[in-house]
Amino acid sequence: MSEPKPRAKSDPGILRYDAFSRINHWLIAISFVMLVLSGLPFFHPFFWSLTGLFGGPTMTRILHPYIGLFMALFFAIMAIRFFKVSLIKRHDIQWLKQIKDVLSNHDERLPPVGKNNAGQKLVYWIMVLCVPLLLVTGLLIWQPYFADAVPITLRRLAAMGHAYLAFLAIITLIIHIYSGIWVKGSFTAMIRGRVSKPWAKHHHDLWYEEEMDKERRGKEHRGKEYREHEMSNQQHPSMTREEPK
Amino acid sequence: MRGEQINSQNIIARSATSVPSPQRRSGGVETVTKLIDVSRCIGCKACQVACSEWNDLRDEVGTCVGEYDNPTDLTPDSWQVMRFNEHENEQGNLEWLIRKDNCMHCAEPGCLEACPAPGAIVQYANGIVDFNSEHCIGCGYCVAGCPFDVPRISKKDSKAYKCTLCSDRVSHGLEPACVKSCPTGSIMFGTKEDMLDLAETRTDFLKGRGFENAGIYDPQGVGGTHVIYVLQHADKPEIYSGLPKDPRISPLVEGWKGIPKPLASVAIGLAAFAGFFHYLAAGPKETPEEEDEEVEKEMRADEERDQELEEKRP
Ligand code: HEM
Ligand code: SF4
Ligand code: SF4
């Protein structure tokens, strides 16, 4: 046998996010960042100059809620589609207990996890909590549309709630963005959709095994079909030469 | 102050501003106060008309809803309204309690605390709380901040409006328009000290006339106000069409606007920096080489198995 060339390198890898998920994610990401930038000036005057990004203070006040509606719509779609992979499993708890190993890059000590690790799942659940509440509280204080019809105590509560929820969401967002920068390969995954097999095995072993099983079963299935096909066509030996695609 | 603000240089508080505002000319400025003696008011609404007249406001002519209140509430075009309450006292007699309702010019204004727009609300050394509408963005936070439900957002221009205590007149040595117009002397204007003195003589007088609970309404929960009332029944301010008994900035507003915000802002900054420094310390999370070899082995094993299957084929 001649020297085999490395297969892992040339392999197309595994599809992690299809085009729909990717576009959905980036629509949310862009509008979410715009929400943060247009909300912070009202949060604290320290951020007032950010209103310059949106055409001035009044324009920022007008735009922010509309961006919020847009984001909330696409978030709802993503929240539904990502629900199943975000359910917390037992190995996720173990992973969380070893958060020190996660942070210090001692990945070899970590339990294997599924398509999403506990950190990603927490981001999901915090956002699933925050976004609907931000939407509701935001609507309750929205001038000039709904606010005037809302009892004053509820309006105060909503304004306070919106600010605290926004804070929680912003901190979560910062952690989320940083993870994308820190874990090499995850940013490209959300841009191009595919990850390499070694990446999948290293970061999401259970998911990797699942995907590989699917791949093998796919092959076997095709092989089996092929043999059945063979047996029923034994009188046509010419066909045995060709691999079915 | 309407239009171009004059350079008053006596701004002691400014919304959404943590650095000091120009206040050089605050020395020796005495705080002003409008005293509304409810017991002398006859409900003629001359003050309401004077307010519209001086401030060039023309509210829509409404319809009668079966009581004297018209308009029935403050609006962006009615910065003061007379509120009429037909009160039955303990003796079963009717008391017509008429209160001139407008901004109280709080010493600790909730509107100013809540406002996110730098300079949209200012407080002058003389105590007047003024909306500088050119900086207003129409968010309505002042409405949530005010314990007296005073500011109103205009549907026309999305700016907040309320009584200015005729800051433009006062800064030129005139009394507010409503004070000037009152035919019974029920509205008076002067330094806070003088007005408290005057209110004192009025409550003494009322007490002598049998109103033993007569008193001054100068709520300390908001640091006192620069609009004060003389009430026949100071123990029950609510009967004057819902004047709050112990107004203070809502704890919800304090919890929303107080110390947590600067702390949270710092936390947001720290979170971003924490990421950066973690990267410096721990470095990126990369896929180790061994993983390549592992996968390589697996793929090779799979391939061999496929080949065996292939060979078994007839
Ligand atoms: C989901 C739909 C959302 C709606 C309808 C909404 C609406 C609003 C409204 C009406 C305001 C008051 C200022 C204004 O009128 O523009 C506001 C303030 C704010 N929003 Fe949102 N918003 C939404 C989502 C978000 C999100 C996702 C964030 C960021 C994570 C955010 C951050 C903020 C902040 C920081 C403020 C200032 C809060 C304060 O008063 O301290 N909002 N929002
Ligand atoms: S009464 Fe309301 S609007 Fe007037 S100064 Fe006080 S908080 Fe501000
Ligand atoms: S509506 Fe105007 S005055 Fe009122 S809080 Fe918002 S910016 Fe300030």
Coordinates of C-alpha atoms and ligand atoms in Angstrom, one line a residue:
Chain A
M1 CA 0.0 0.0 0.0
S2 CA 1.2 3.5 -0.8
E3 CA 1.4 6.3 1.8
P4 CA -2.2 7.3 2.5
K5 CA -3.0 11.0 2.2
P6 CA -4.6 12.6 5.3
R7 CA -8.4 12.4 4.9
A8 CA -9.5 14.6 7.9
K9 CA -8.0 17.6 6.2
S10 CA -9.7 17.3 2.9
D11 CA -13.0 16.1 4.4
P12 CA -15.8 18.7 3.9
G13 CA -16.7 18.3 7.6
I14 CA -20.1 18.4 9.2
L15 CA -23.0 20.8 8.6
R16 CA -23.6 22.5 11.9
Y17 CA -25.9 25.4 10.9
D18 CA -27.9 25.4 7.6
A19 CA -28.3 28.6 5.6
F20 CA -31.6 29.4 7.2
S21 CA -30.2 29.2 10.7
R22 CA -27.2 31.3 9.8
I23 CA -29.3 34.1 8.2
N24 CA -31.7 33.9 11.1
H25 CA -28.8 34.2 13.6
W26 CA -27.1 37.1 11.9
L27 CA -30.4 39.0 11.5
I28 CA -30.8 38.7 15.3
A29 CA -27.2 39.5 16.0
I30 CA -27.2 42.7 14.0
S31 CA -30.5 43.9 15.3
F32 CA -29.6 42.9 18.8
V33 CA -26.4 44.9 18.7
M34 CA -28.3 47.9 17.3
L35 CA -30.7 47.5 20.2
V36 CA -27.9 47.6 22.7
L37 CA -26.4 50.6 21.1
S38 CA -29.7 52.5 20.8
G39 CA -30.9 51.5 24.3
L40 CA -27.7 52.3 26.3
P41 CA -28.0 56.1 25.8
F42 CA -31.3 56.0 27.7
F43 CA -29.8 53.7 30.3
H44 CA -27.0 56.1 31.3
P45 CA -25.9 59.4 29.9
F46 CA -22.4 58.1 29.8
F47 CA -23.5 56.4 26.5
W48 CA -25.3 59.4 25.2
S49 CA -23.0 59.9 22.2
L50 CA -24.2 56.6 20.8
T51 CA -27.4 58.4 19.7
G52 CA -25.2 59.9 17.0
L53 CA -25.2 56.5 15.4
F54 CA -28.9 56.6 14.8
G55 CA -29.5 60.1 13.6
G56 CA -29.7 62.0 16.9
P57 CA -31.4 61.5 20.3
T58 CA -35.0 61.7 19.2
M59 CA -34.5 59.5 16.2
T60 CA -32.8 56.9 18.5
R61 CA -35.8 57.0 20.8
I62 CA -38.1 56.4 17.8
L63 CA -36.1 53.7 16.1
H64 CA -35.2 51.5 19.1
P65 CA -38.6 49.9 19.6
Y66 CA -39.0 49.1 16.0
I67 CA -35.7 47.4 15.9
G68 CA -36.9 45.5 19.0
L69 CA -40.0 44.3 17.2
F70 CA -37.9 43.1 14.3
M71 CA -35.4 41.3 16.5
A72 CA -38.2 39.7 18.6
L73 CA -39.8 38.2 15.6
F74 CA -36.7 36.5 14.3
F75 CA -35.7 35.5 17.8
A76 CA -39.0 33.7 18.2
I77 CA -38.3 31.6 15.1
M78 CA -34.8 30.7 16.3
A79 CA -36.0 30.0 19.9
I80 CA -38.4 27.4 18.5
R81 CA -35.9 25.8 16.1
F82 CA -33.2 25.6 18.7
F83 CA -35.4 24.4 21.5
K84 CA -34.6 20.7 21.4
V85 CA -30.8 21.0 21.2
S86 CA -30.9 23.4 24.2
L87 CA -32.5 21.2 26.8
I88 CA -30.2 20.7 29.7
K89 CA -28.8 17.2 30.2
R90 CA -27.0 15.5 33.0
H91 CA -23.6 15.9 31.4
D92 CA -24.2 19.6 31.1
I93 CA -24.4 19.9 34.8
Q94 CA -21.0 18.1 35.1
W95 CA -19.6 20.4 32.5
L96 CA -20.8 23.5 34.4
K97 CA -19.2 22.2 37.6
Q98 CA -15.9 22.0 35.7
I99 CA -16.2 25.6 34.4
K100 CA -12.7 26.2 35.7
D101 CA -11.4 23.6 33.3
V102 CA -13.4 25.1 30.5
L103 CA -11.9 28.5 31.2
S104 CA -8.4 27.3 31.5
N105 CA -8.7 25.3 28.3
H106 CA -8.2 21.9 30.0
D107 CA -10.7 20.4 27.6
E108 CA -9.4 16.9 28.1
R109 CA -10.9 16.8 31.6
L110 CA -14.4 17.7 30.4
P111 CA -17.2 15.3 29.8
P112 CA -18.3 14.9 26.2
V113 CA -21.3 17.1 25.3
G114 CA -23.9 17.3 22.6
K115 CA -24.5 19.8 19.8
N116 CA -24.5 22.6 22.4
N117 CA -22.5 22.8 25.6
A118 CA -24.0 24.0 28.8
G119 CA -22.7 27.6 28.3
Q120 CA -24.4 27.8 24.9
K121 CA -27.6 26.4 26.5
L122 CA -27.5 28.9 29.2
V123 CA -27.2 31.7 26.7
Y124 CA -30.2 30.3 25.0
W125 CA -32.3 30.1 28.1
I126 CA -31.3 33.5 29.5
M127 CA -32.3 35.0 26.1
V128 CA -35.5 33.0 26.0
L129 CA -36.3 34.6 29.3
C130 CA -35.1 38.1 28.5
V131 CA -36.4 38.8 25.0
P132 CA -40.1 38.2 25.6
L133 CA -39.9 40.2 28.8
L134 CA -38.0 43.0 27.0
L135 CA -40.7 42.9 24.4
V136 CA -43.5 43.2 26.8
T137 CA -41.9 45.8 29.1
G138 CA -40.8 47.7 26.0
L139 CA -44.3 47.8 24.6
L140 CA -45.6 49.1 27.9
I141 CA -43.4 52.1 27.9
W142 CA -43.6 52.8 24.2
Q143 CA -44.3 56.5 23.4
P144 CA -46.4 57.6 21.8
Y145 CA -48.3 54.4 21.3
F146 CA -49.1 52.4 24.4
A147 CA -47.5 54.1 27.3
D148 CA -50.3 56.6 27.9
A149 CA -52.8 53.8 28.3
V150 CA -50.7 52.0 30.8
P151 CA -51.3 52.6 34.6
I152 CA -48.5 54.6 36.0
T153 CA -47.2 51.9 38.5
L154 CA -47.1 49.3 35.8
R155 CA -45.2 51.8 33.6
R156 CA -42.6 52.4 36.3
L157 CA -42.3 48.7 36.8
A158 CA -41.9 48.0 33.1
A159 CA -39.3 50.8 32.8
M160 CA -37.3 49.4 35.7
G161 CA -37.7 45.8 34.5
H162 CA -36.7 46.7 30.9
A163 CA -33.5 48.3 32.2
Y164 CA -32.5 45.3 34.4
L165 CA -33.4 42.8 31.7
A166 CA -31.4 44.8 29.2
F167 CA -28.5 44.7 31.5
L168 CA -28.7 40.9 31.9
A169 CA -29.1 40.5 28.2
I170 CA -26.1 42.7 27.4
I171 CA -23.8 40.9 29.8
T172 CA -25.0 37.6 28.3
L173 CA -24.4 39.0 24.8
I174 CA -20.8 40.1 25.7
I175 CA -20.1 36.6 27.0
H176 CA -21.7 35.1 23.9
I177 CA -19.6 37.2 21.6
Y178 CA -16.4 36.6 23.5
S179 CA -17.0 32.8 23.3
G180 CA -17.2 33.1 19.6
I181 CA -13.9 34.8 19.5
W182 CA -12.2 32.6 22.1
V183 CA -13.3 29.2 20.7
K184 CA -11.5 29.0 17.4
G185 CA -13.8 27.6 14.7
S186 CA -17.1 28.6 16.2
F187 CA -17.3 31.9 14.4
T188 CA -16.6 30.3 11.1
A189 CA -19.3 27.7 11.9
M190 CA -21.9 30.5 12.1
I191 CA -20.6 32.1 9.0
R192 CA -20.0 29.2 6.7
G193 CA -22.2 26.6 8.4
R194 CA -19.7 23.7 8.5
V195 CA -17.2 22.5 11.1
S196 CA -14.3 20.1 10.7
K197 CA -14.7 16.6 12.1
P198 CA -11.8 17.1 14.6
W199 CA -13.4 20.3 15.8
A200 CA -16.7 18.6 16.3
K201 CA -15.1 15.6 18.1
H202 CA -13.1 17.9 20.4
H203 CA -15.9 20.3 21.4
H204 CA -19.1 18.4 20.9
D205 CA -18.1 14.7 21.0
L206 CA -21.6 13.3 21.6
W207 CA -22.9 15.3 18.6
Y208 CA -20.0 14.2 16.5
E209 CA -20.7 10.5 17.3
E210 CA -24.3 11.0 16.4
E211 CA -23.4 12.6 13.1
M212 CA -20.8 9.9 12.3
D213 CA -23.4 7.2 13.1
K214 CA -25.8 8.9 10.7
E215 CA -23.0 9.0 8.1
R216 CA -22.1 5.3 8.6
R217 CA -25.7 4.2 8.6
G218 CA -26.2 6.2 5.5
K219 CA -23.4 4.3 3.8
E220 CA -24.5 0.9 5.1
H221 CA -28.0 1.7 4.0
R222 CA -26.7 2.6 0.5
G223 CA -24.6 -0.6 0.6
K224 CA -27.5 -2.8 1.5
E225 CA -29.7 -1.3 -1.1
Y226 CA -26.9 -1.9 -3.5
R227 CA -26.6 -5.6 -2.6
E228 CA -30.4 -6.1 -2.8
H229 CA -30.3 -4.5 -6.2
E230 CA -27.5 -6.8 -7.2
M231 CA -29.3 -10.0 -6.3
S232 CA -32.4 -9.1 -8.3
N233 CA -30.2 -8.2 -11.2
Q234 CA -27.8 -11.1 -11.3
Q235 CA -28.3 -11.7 -15.0
H236 CA -26.8 -8.3 -15.7
P237 CA -23.2 -8.5 -14.7
S238 CA -22.3 -5.2 -16.5
M239 CA -24.0 -3.3 -13.7
T240 CA -21.9 -4.7 -10.9
R241 CA -18.9 -2.7 -12.0
E242 CA -20.5 0.6 -11.2
E243 CA -20.8 2.3 -7.8
P244 CA -24.3 3.6 -7.3
K245 CA -24.2 7.3 -6.4
Chain B
M1 CA -37.6 79.0 29.5
R2 CA -39.1 79.1 26.0
G3 CA -37.2 79.2 22.8
E4 CA -33.5 80.2 23.1
Q5 CA -32.7 79.8 26.7
I6 CA -31.2 82.9 28.2
N7 CA -27.9 82.4 29.8
S8 CA -29.1 82.2 33.4
Q9 CA -25.9 80.6 34.7
N10 CA -27.8 79.5 37.8
I11 CA -28.6 75.9 36.9
I12 CA -28.3 73.8 40.1
A13 CA -29.5 70.5 38.6
R14 CA -29.7 69.3 35.0
S15 CA -31.2 66.0 33.8
A16 CA -28.8 63.2 32.8
T17 CA -25.8 65.3 33.7
S18 CA -23.3 64.3 36.3
V19 CA -20.8 67.2 35.9
P20 CA -21.7 70.6 37.4
S21 CA -23.8 73.0 35.3
P22 CA -23.0 76.7 35.1
Q23 CA -24.3 78.1 38.5
R24 CA -22.0 81.0 39.1
R25 CA -24.9 83.3 39.5
S26 CA -26.7 81.3 42.1
G27 CA -25.2 83.4 45.0
G28 CA -27.8 85.2 47.1
V29 CA -30.6 83.9 44.9
E30 CA -33.6 83.2 47.1
T31 CA -35.9 80.4 46.2
V32 CA -39.3 81.5 45.0
T33 CA -42.7 79.9 45.8
K34 CA -46.2 80.2 44.7
L35 CA -48.7 79.9 47.4
I36 CA -52.2 78.7 46.5
D37 CA -54.7 79.4 49.2
V38 CA -57.5 76.9 48.4
S39 CA -59.8 78.5 51.0
R40 CA -60.0 81.7 49.1
C41 CA -60.4 80.3 45.6
I42 CA -63.8 80.9 44.0
G43 CA -63.0 78.7 40.9
C44 CA -63.3 81.5 38.4
K45 CA -60.4 80.1 36.3
A46 CA -58.9 83.5 35.6
C47 CA -55.5 81.8 36.3
Q48 CA -56.2 79.1 33.8
V49 CA -57.0 81.7 31.1
A50 CA -54.0 83.8 32.1
C51 CA -51.8 80.8 31.7
S52 CA -53.0 80.1 28.2
E53 CA -52.7 83.8 27.4
W54 CA -49.2 84.3 28.6
N55 CA -47.8 81.0 27.2
D56 CA -49.6 81.2 23.9
L57 CA -51.5 78.0 24.5
R58 CA -54.8 77.3 22.9
D59 CA -56.2 74.0 24.0
E60 CA -59.2 72.5 22.2
V61 CA -62.5 73.7 23.4
G62 CA -63.9 70.6 25.1
T63 CA -67.4 69.6 26.0
C64 CA -69.0 69.9 29.4
V65 CA -68.9 66.5 31.2
G66 CA -71.3 67.5 33.9
E67 CA -68.9 69.2 36.2
Y68 CA -66.9 72.4 36.2
D69 CA -63.6 70.8 35.3
N70 CA -62.7 71.8 31.8
P71 CA -60.4 70.4 30.5
T72 CA -60.8 67.5 32.9
D73 CA -57.1 66.9 33.0
L74 CA -53.8 68.5 32.3
T75 CA -52.8 68.4 28.6
P76 CA -49.8 69.5 26.6
D77 CA -51.8 72.7 26.0
S78 CA -53.3 73.1 29.5
W79 CA -50.5 73.4 32.0
Q80 CA -52.9 74.0 34.8
V81 CA -56.4 73.0 35.5
M82 CA -58.9 73.8 38.2
R83 CA -60.2 70.6 39.9
F84 CA -63.6 70.8 41.6
N85 CA -64.7 68.4 44.3
E86 CA -68.0 68.5 46.0
H87 CA -67.0 67.3 49.5
E88 CA -69.5 66.3 52.2
N89 CA -68.0 67.1 55.6
E90 CA -68.7 65.3 58.9
Q91 CA -71.6 67.6 59.6
G92 CA -73.2 66.6 56.3
N93 CA -72.6 70.0 54.8
L94 CA -71.3 70.6 51.3
E95 CA -67.8 72.0 50.9
W96 CA -66.7 72.9 47.4
L97 CA -63.0 72.2 47.3
I98 CA -61.4 73.8 44.3
R99 CA -57.8 73.1 43.7
K100 CA -55.6 74.7 41.1
D101 CA -53.5 71.8 39.8
N102 CA -50.1 72.3 38.2
C103 CA -46.5 71.3 38.5
M104 CA -45.4 71.6 42.1
H105 CA -41.7 72.5 41.3
C106 CA -40.3 69.9 43.7
A107 CA -37.0 70.6 45.4
E108 CA -36.2 67.0 44.5
P109 CA -38.0 66.6 41.2
G110 CA -38.8 63.0 40.1
C111 CA -39.1 64.2 36.5
L112 CA -35.6 65.4 36.4
E113 CA -34.2 62.3 38.0
A114 CA -36.0 60.1 35.5
C115 CA -35.2 62.1 32.3
P116 CA -32.5 60.4 30.2
A117 CA -31.9 63.4 27.9
P118 CA -29.1 65.8 29.1
G119 CA -30.5 69.2 29.7
A120 CA -34.1 68.5 28.8
I121 CA -35.0 69.3 32.4
V122 CA -33.2 71.9 34.5
Q123 CA -33.6 73.3 38.0
Y124 CA -32.7 76.9 38.6
A125 CA -31.2 78.3 41.8
N126 CA -34.6 79.9 42.5
G127 CA -36.2 76.5 42.6
I128 CA -38.1 76.5 39.3
V129 CA -38.0 73.2 37.5
D130 CA -38.1 73.9 33.8
F131 CA -38.4 71.7 30.7
N132 CA -36.0 72.8 28.0
S133 CA -38.0 71.2 25.2
E134 CA -35.4 71.5 22.6
H135 CA -33.5 68.8 24.3
C136 CA -36.5 66.6 25.0
I137 CA -36.8 63.4 23.0
G138 CA -40.3 62.5 24.0
C139 CA -39.6 59.2 25.8
G140 CA -42.1 59.9 28.6
Y141 CA -39.8 58.9 31.4
C142 CA -40.6 62.2 33.2
V143 CA -44.2 61.1 33.4
A144 CA -43.1 57.9 35.2
G145 CA -40.8 59.9 37.5
C146 CA -43.3 62.6 38.6
P147 CA -45.2 61.8 41.8
F148 CA -47.9 64.3 40.9
D149 CA -48.7 63.1 37.4
V150 CA -47.9 66.4 35.8
P151 CA -45.9 66.2 32.6
R152 CA -47.8 65.6 29.3
I153 CA -46.3 64.5 26.0
S154 CA -47.7 66.4 23.0
K155 CA -49.0 64.3 20.1
K156 CA -48.0 67.1 17.8
D157 CA -44.3 67.3 18.5
S158 CA -43.6 64.5 21.0
K159 CA -42.2 66.8 23.6
A160 CA -43.0 67.0 27.2
Y161 CA -44.8 70.1 28.6
K162 CA -45.8 71.4 32.0
C163 CA -46.1 74.6 34.0
T164 CA -42.9 76.6 33.9
L165 CA -43.8 78.7 36.9
C166 CA -43.5 81.4 34.3
S167 CA -39.7 81.1 34.5
D168 CA -39.5 83.6 31.7
R169 CA -41.5 86.2 33.6
V170 CA -39.8 85.4 37.0
S171 CA -36.3 85.8 35.6
H172 CA -37.3 89.4 34.6
G173 CA -38.7 90.2 38.0
L174 CA -42.4 89.6 37.2
E175 CA -44.8 87.3 39.1
P176 CA -46.3 84.3 37.3
A177 CA -49.3 85.1 35.0
C178 CA -51.7 83.2 37.2
V179 CA -50.7 85.1 40.3
K180 CA -51.3 88.4 38.5
S181 CA -54.7 87.4 37.3
C182 CA -56.2 86.1 40.5
P183 CA -59.1 88.4 41.6
T184 CA -59.3 87.1 45.2
G185 CA -55.6 87.0 46.1
S186 CA -55.8 83.3 46.4
I187 CA -52.5 82.9 44.5
M188 CA -49.5 84.6 45.9
F189 CA -45.9 84.7 45.0
G190 CA -42.6 85.5 46.7
T191 CA -39.7 83.9 48.5
K192 CA -40.3 80.6 50.1
E193 CA -39.7 82.1 53.5
D194 CA -42.3 84.8 53.0
M195 CA -44.8 82.4 51.5
L196 CA -44.5 80.1 54.4
D197 CA -45.0 83.0 56.8
L198 CA -48.1 84.1 54.9
A199 CA -49.4 80.6 54.8
E200 CA -49.0 80.4 58.5
T201 CA -51.2 83.4 59.2
R202 CA -53.8 82.0 56.8
T203 CA -53.9 78.6 58.6
D204 CA -54.1 80.4 61.9
F205 CA -57.0 82.3 60.6
L206 CA -58.7 79.2 59.3
K207 CA -58.2 77.4 62.6
G208 CA -59.8 80.3 64.3
R209 CA -62.8 79.8 61.9
G210 CA -63.2 76.2 63.0
F211 CA -61.0 74.4 60.5
E212 CA -58.8 72.8 63.1
N213 CA -57.0 70.7 60.6
A214 CA -56.1 73.6 58.4
G215 CA -52.5 73.4 57.3
I216 CA -49.8 74.0 54.8
Y217 CA -49.1 71.4 52.0
D218 CA -45.3 71.5 51.4
P219 CA -44.5 67.8 51.2
Q220 CA -41.2 66.9 52.6
G221 CA -41.0 63.5 50.8
V222 CA -39.9 65.5 47.7
G223 CA -37.8 67.9 49.7
G224 CA -40.6 70.5 49.9
T225 CA -42.1 72.2 46.9
H226 CA -42.0 75.6 45.3
V227 CA -45.8 75.5 44.9
I228 CA -47.5 75.2 48.2
Y229 CA -51.1 75.0 49.3
V230 CA -53.1 76.2 52.2
L231 CA -55.7 73.5 52.8
Q232 CA -58.7 73.6 55.1
H233 CA -58.2 69.9 55.7
A234 CA -54.4 69.4 55.6
D235 CA -54.8 66.0 57.3
K236 CA -56.7 64.7 54.2
P237 CA -55.1 66.1 51.1
E238 CA -56.7 63.3 49.0
I239 CA -60.1 65.0 49.2
Y240 CA -58.7 67.8 47.1
S241 CA -59.1 65.7 43.9
G242 CA -56.4 63.3 44.7
L243 CA -53.6 65.4 46.1
P244 CA -51.1 62.7 47.3
K245 CA -50.8 62.5 51.1
D246 CA -47.1 61.7 51.3
P247 CA -45.7 62.1 47.8
R248 CA -42.2 60.8 47.1
I249 CA -40.3 59.6 44.1
S250 CA -41.6 56.0 43.6
P251 CA -39.1 53.4 44.9
L252 CA -39.6 51.8 41.5
V253 CA -38.1 54.9 39.9
E254 CA -35.3 55.1 42.5
G255 CA -34.6 51.4 41.8
W256 CA -34.5 52.1 38.1
K257 CA -32.6 55.4 38.1
G258 CA -30.5 55.4 41.3
I259 CA -27.2 53.9 42.1
P260 CA -27.7 50.6 40.2
K261 CA -27.2 52.3 36.9
P262 CA -23.7 53.6 37.1
L263 CA -22.7 50.3 38.7
A264 CA -24.4 48.4 35.9
S265 CA -22.6 50.6 33.3
V266 CA -19.3 49.8 34.9
A267 CA -20.1 46.1 35.0
I268 CA -20.8 46.2 31.2
G269 CA -17.4 47.8 30.7
L270 CA -15.7 45.3 33.0
A271 CA -17.4 42.3 31.2
A272 CA -15.9 43.4 27.9
F273 CA -12.5 43.9 29.4
A274 CA -12.7 40.6 31.3
G275 CA -13.0 38.9 28.0
F276 CA -10.0 40.6 26.6
F277 CA -7.8 39.8 29.6
H278 CA -9.0 36.2 29.7
Y279 CA -7.8 35.9 26.2
L280 CA -4.5 37.3 27.2
A281 CA -4.2 34.9 30.1
A282 CA -5.7 31.7 28.9
G283 CA -5.4 32.0 25.1
P284 CA -7.8 30.8 22.5
K285 CA -9.5 27.5 22.8
E286 CA -8.1 25.5 19.9
T287 CA -8.7 22.0 18.6
P288 CA -5.5 20.0 19.5
E289 CA -3.5 18.1 16.8
E290 CA -4.3 14.7 18.5
E291 CA -7.9 15.2 17.6
D292 CA -6.9 15.4 13.9
E293 CA -5.1 12.0 14.3
E294 CA -8.0 10.5 16.1
V295 CA -10.4 11.4 13.4
E296 CA -7.9 10.4 10.8
K297 CA -7.7 6.9 12.4
E298 CA -11.5 6.6 12.6
M299 CA -12.0 7.6 9.0
R300 CA -9.4 5.2 7.9
A301 CA -11.1 2.4 9.9
D302 CA -14.4 3.3 8.4
E303 CA -12.9 3.2 4.9
E304 CA -11.3 -0.2 5.4
R305 CA -14.6 -1.5 6.7
D306 CA -16.3 -0.1 3.6
Q307 CA -13.6 -1.8 1.4
E308 CA -14.2 -5.1 3.1
L309 CA -17.9 -4.8 2.4
E310 CA -17.0 -4.0 -1.1
E311 CA -14.8 -7.1 -1.5
K312 CA -17.5 -9.3 -0.1
R313 CA -19.7 -8.3 -2.9
P314 CA -20.1 -10.8 -5.6
Ligands
HEM1 C1 -37.9 43.4 22.2 C2 -38.4 44.5 21.9 C3 -38.0 45.8 22.5 C4 -38.8 46.9 22.6 C5 -40.2 47.0 22.0 C6 -38.1 47.9 23.3 C7 -38.6 49.2 23.6 C8 -38.0 50.1 24.4 C9 -38.5 51.4 24.7 C10 -39.9 51.9 24.3 C11 -37.6 52.1 25.4 C12 -37.7 53.5 26.0 C13 -36.9 54.4 25.1 C14 -37.6 54.5 23.7 O1 -38.7 54.9 23.7 O2 -36.9 54.3 22.7 C15 -36.5 51.2 25.6 C16 -35.4 51.5 26.4 C17 -34.3 50.6 26.5 N1 -34.1 49.4 25.8 FE1 -35.5 48.5 24.7 N2 -36.9 47.5 23.6 C18 -36.8 46.2 23.2 C19 -35.6 45.3 23.3 C20 -34.4 45.7 23.9 C21 -33.3 44.9 23.9 C22 -33.1 43.5 23.3 C23 -32.3 45.6 24.5 C24 -30.9 45.3 24.8 C25 -30.5 44.2 25.3 C26 -32.9 46.9 24.9 C27 -32.3 47.8 25.7 C28 -32.8 49.0 26.2 C29 -32.2 49.8 27.1 C30 -30.9 49.7 27.8 C31 -33.1 50.9 27.3 C32 -33.0 52.0 28.3 C33 -33.6 51.5 29.6 C34 -33.6 52.6 30.6 O3 -34.6 53.3 30.7 O4 -32.7 52.6 31.4 N3 -34.2 46.9 24.5 N4 -36.7 50.0 25.0
SF4_2 S1 -44.4 68.1 40.1 FE1 -43.7 66.6 38.7 S2 -43.2 67.7 36.9 FE2 -43.3 69.2 38.6 S3 -41.2 69.3 39.4 FE3 -42.3 67.8 40.6 S4 -41.7 65.9 39.6 FE4 -41.3 67.5 38.1
SF4_3 S1 -40.1 63.2 27.6 FE1 -38.5 64.8 27.4 S2 -38.5 65.8 29.4 FE2 -39.6 63.9 29.7 S3 -38.1 62.4 30.3 FE3 -38.2 62.2 28.1 S4 -36.6 63.6 27.3 FE4 -37.0 64.2 29.5

